[in-house]
Phi, psi and omega in degrees: 000123183281327183249140180286337185214138172254130179243105182269124184296145176274135183238149173271109181298327180296316179293320178300315181295323179294320177298318179298320179296332179273006175097006178278126181302152189304308183293326177294315179299317180299320180293315180298316179296320180297332183261014172085006179271079184266349177272125186298322180295318178296320180297317179295324178296319178297316183290332184278322184049041184291156182290348177288354175278350179290137181268157177295121181304330184284358171287344181281130181305135177073005179297323179295321179293321180294313182292326179295315182291320179293320178301318179294320180296322179292317181295323184269006179057037177290158176275121185246140174240130172265116186256113187247195179239165188265004174268179185298318179301311181294321181292314180294323177295318179299313182292320181299308183290321179298313181299316181295311182297323176293324179294341178264013178084013182288147173271091193235135169234163176240156178223123175238118182296152176284123184300323189276327183256332182252326183083188187283145167089183181286138176228152186298323181297318179293319178300316180296317179299317179293321178297319178296334178276002177095007180291132178245352178218123175250129175246116179274148172227134179062021178193173173106347187292339178252009186273060181292309182293321182291325177294318178295321179295319178300317180298323180293339178264003180082021181251125176279150178236137167242122181261123167238128187205172176223009180279165180298143182265147170271182184299319182255137180257158176299146179274067183261170176301320177209143175236105184253105181206118182298346180273358174302138181297332181261016180266120182277002183302128190286335183253117189262357190255023176296147171283172175301320179290332176293320177294319178298320177299317179297322178297316179296318178297321178295318178298318181294325183289341180300317182258332187243003178068198185296326181297316179293319178300319180294321179296320178292325176303313181290328181292325187248005182297331180296314178295319180296324179294315181299313181293322181293316178295315183296326182275008176054045175280156180296126180270064177229166176055226182300322181300324180296319178293315180302313184288318181298312179293318181298321179295323177298317180288329181295327180299331181234040186299143175260003176281114186299326181292313179296321178298314180298323179293321178294324176296312182296325181276351177074031184261350185295332181278355181249167175294136177269104180225186183297328178293317178302314180294312186293326186251347182244309184276311184302314180300328181287320176293318181297327183303325181299312179292319182295327181264014175081023182225050184299327181300332179297318180292321178295318177300320180300313184291326185272342187291146173254004183263115184299315183296317179293323178301316180296320179296311182295323178298317178297316180297320179297318180295325177292318176301321180295322177295320177297317179301319180298321179294316179296317180301315181297320179298315180293318180299314179294325177298318179293318179298322179294325177292329185258019187297340180292346179077200181097178178249154185227144170289319175199165175245124173239105186241145181218149180199149178278343189258353184288153178272119185302327185284350189245343188296335179297319178294318180297320178301321178297316180295319180292323179299319178292318185289322185255003175053051178199159175297147184231134178237118181243129188239123175269112183280144182243169183289340182275009179086005177251167176222142175257124186247148171237138181225150179228142185275170170211139177069022177081008180298131185277102183292317183299315179296322180292320178295326176301322181281354175246016187302327181292344179262354188248152174274338179178160179197164177181169177136214185238180178294326187255348179208133184206172177224159182201162174238138186214147171289139181303323181295339182271354186298314180302317180292323176299315179300314182296316181292320180296321177299319179297318181296321181289320177297321177296321181291323183266358183070023180084356179285141177291143176296135179240126178292119187238130175261120178274126184244133184283339179173156176269130177280115183283329181215130183294350180297338181281348182275067179261163177302318183296316181293320181291320177298325182295337179298342179297342176300335182276348181291157006280144179271153178168199179302135181082344179212066183289166175303140179297132178242129179240171177228152174233130182255143171068035175283151178258121182288124182248342181203139178220128180217133173280134182229177179063045180070027178082013183262340185232162183244125173253130185230158170227136181218159183234150172193150180058028179076011180237153178250138183234136176274145182221151174225136180231105183283145178063020173229134180257171178300319182294324182278347186288335183078013183233164174219162177303133182100341179287154171262142185218157167256136181234142173247138191199164161243134185280147178215167179261127177256124179252127181211117178053044176084353180262136181242119182227161178278133175231138179265118176273104187289140175254329177197160173210162179203153175301142178276108186275142169284168179301321180296316180295321178297317179295319179295318179297317180298319180293320181293320178296320178299315179295318182294329179281356180081017180282152180299142176236156183276163175304319180298318179294319179299318180299325180291343185264346188278118178280155175261181184300320182295322180291318177299317180294321181296318179296316181296316180298319181299314181291317182296329180282358182242035170058033166089350179217135179225134172239115185201167175276138183307320181294315180290324177300315180299321180296317182292319178299317181295318180294316182289327182263002181054052182235170171288138182283131175209108176297322182301308183287332175297318179294323177295320176303315180296320179296319178300313181295324178292326180294335177265010179061030176276338179205170177227136181245141175222134176290147178235163178304152178077019180077011181282165181228128175262124182239120181241120173290146180220153179290130184277136176293138181087179184241173174091158180281163176239151176259100184298328181292344178267010180300140175303331179296312180292319179300320180296318179293322178295321178299319179291321186290318188233000183089154187295320184295312183291321183292334179280000000 
């Protein structure tokens, strides 16, 4: 089981039925209700993603000042620099604004700082270099909201700054010609979740409307929506409101893009033969563009997007894919290094890890993976020779990183970002105190409760008859999927496993299961039969998103599993709860203790079962108890089977280790010393007997 807890959303059956009567397909209606969209008009607005949901760019604070200054620069043939960021959002924003300004006859260059030598954001050295090149106007995209000193320095050199950004604002803003950021406290713009490239798109639409009105602004929206969609998806922005419209329209244009660079990248990545959707962008295109910035060569990705030369586009696309392969290798090394440090296991309020050898461009991805695996916020710090460290952090459970970093500002040299992902600079000597304070902040946020990995499920499927090709196809109405609008996940309880096969070179599990007189095909990626904790004939609960599988012209429903677990009977659930209570050292009642004490026959049956299997067994405790009971002709009890194993381990007869999927590895071992042992005289059993009957009677 990958998740410790499944949380199935509560739905209003009355609202669901009303949506169905209005023509909304059943699974779509169930998903909308699960996500709180109970108003039919709101639901229809979400499903339509119409362009009338786009807001007027001039609602954004300082947009008028920005367009006026840029208009003057274009008219006067000033030298303009678009100053971007090295991630996908920043690169696409840089290319979008640069391309538009050049199309208007602008004398425009772009500047993207080197991630490894310059770091994030505007820096004085870059500003000075641009000023020496004759630049009189710098427009930032996806950065600049914290560049107070750099903006002042630019002004001292006679360079005007326009800041466009989408990151959280601090109390004081840069003293720029214009500061365009929907997160400004005084900004009335109604949609706050635009990506940096989304803000850049709004700027371009505003510039276009000056001369061409709404018609020109709409034409520019369609011209640049593909770039805006790629950046929005890559930056994991909520795919609601305007973002949903941007991405939906952008994906349509991306399928037939005239940008030679993007086309070459899709060819090189092998995506042209597949549907171009948010998943394709997020998992195929974005990592390749991101690899350039992560490996210190962001300009390569920008050159790719901006080039009109087919041959150069193909060359750069190939180079980007090669960089991505290098990035994957570096990422894996760092991830494994972190796992080795954390091999002791346990639960954590947060992880604050630091190292001198890590690659600054890759630790953010590793932080995301660790946050998912350990169910806690993760802070990874790349230490430098000057005694400082550059950190990347990723949230878990909705913990607000930006707010937490604000409360640690006295320990930091600088910080910025979003609630769920941020960056910071810290003195190495401050790391222990930073770790301690962050742990306190997280405990305060969670009320001292341990983080629990939770899978949110949109609904329980009551009957497999609803899993038809038509119903599953209708779920595409909810696309594009992404942050704020994930793929719908459903659950099925009590399916009977009828077939299990490892596929994909033994890396993935293909299953078939039955319920309600129907058989359903399932696939579980990165999980094997051995790790699943199940066997043919077992009953299981599965969590999944349904998809259409096409094979030789046949289209069938396949369940893409997200998690699975054995389907427990009420007795097994009660036994598991009691065993967890006992393992945590909590008080148990005499009645509970009596239920836990194994007799001589049960101890012997467990030992015989293990001894007959050549010294090592890997199995799920519930299935192990069932097999022991069948072989020993006893009543099945997972609870007493586990106590038997604990007793034997206390005498060093065996060793137990937990395995993925709730499995247990049991290894018999040669006992030090000679002679038989009396398992019934184990301190574990004596302790349970004392609780069950009192010390005098048990003795």
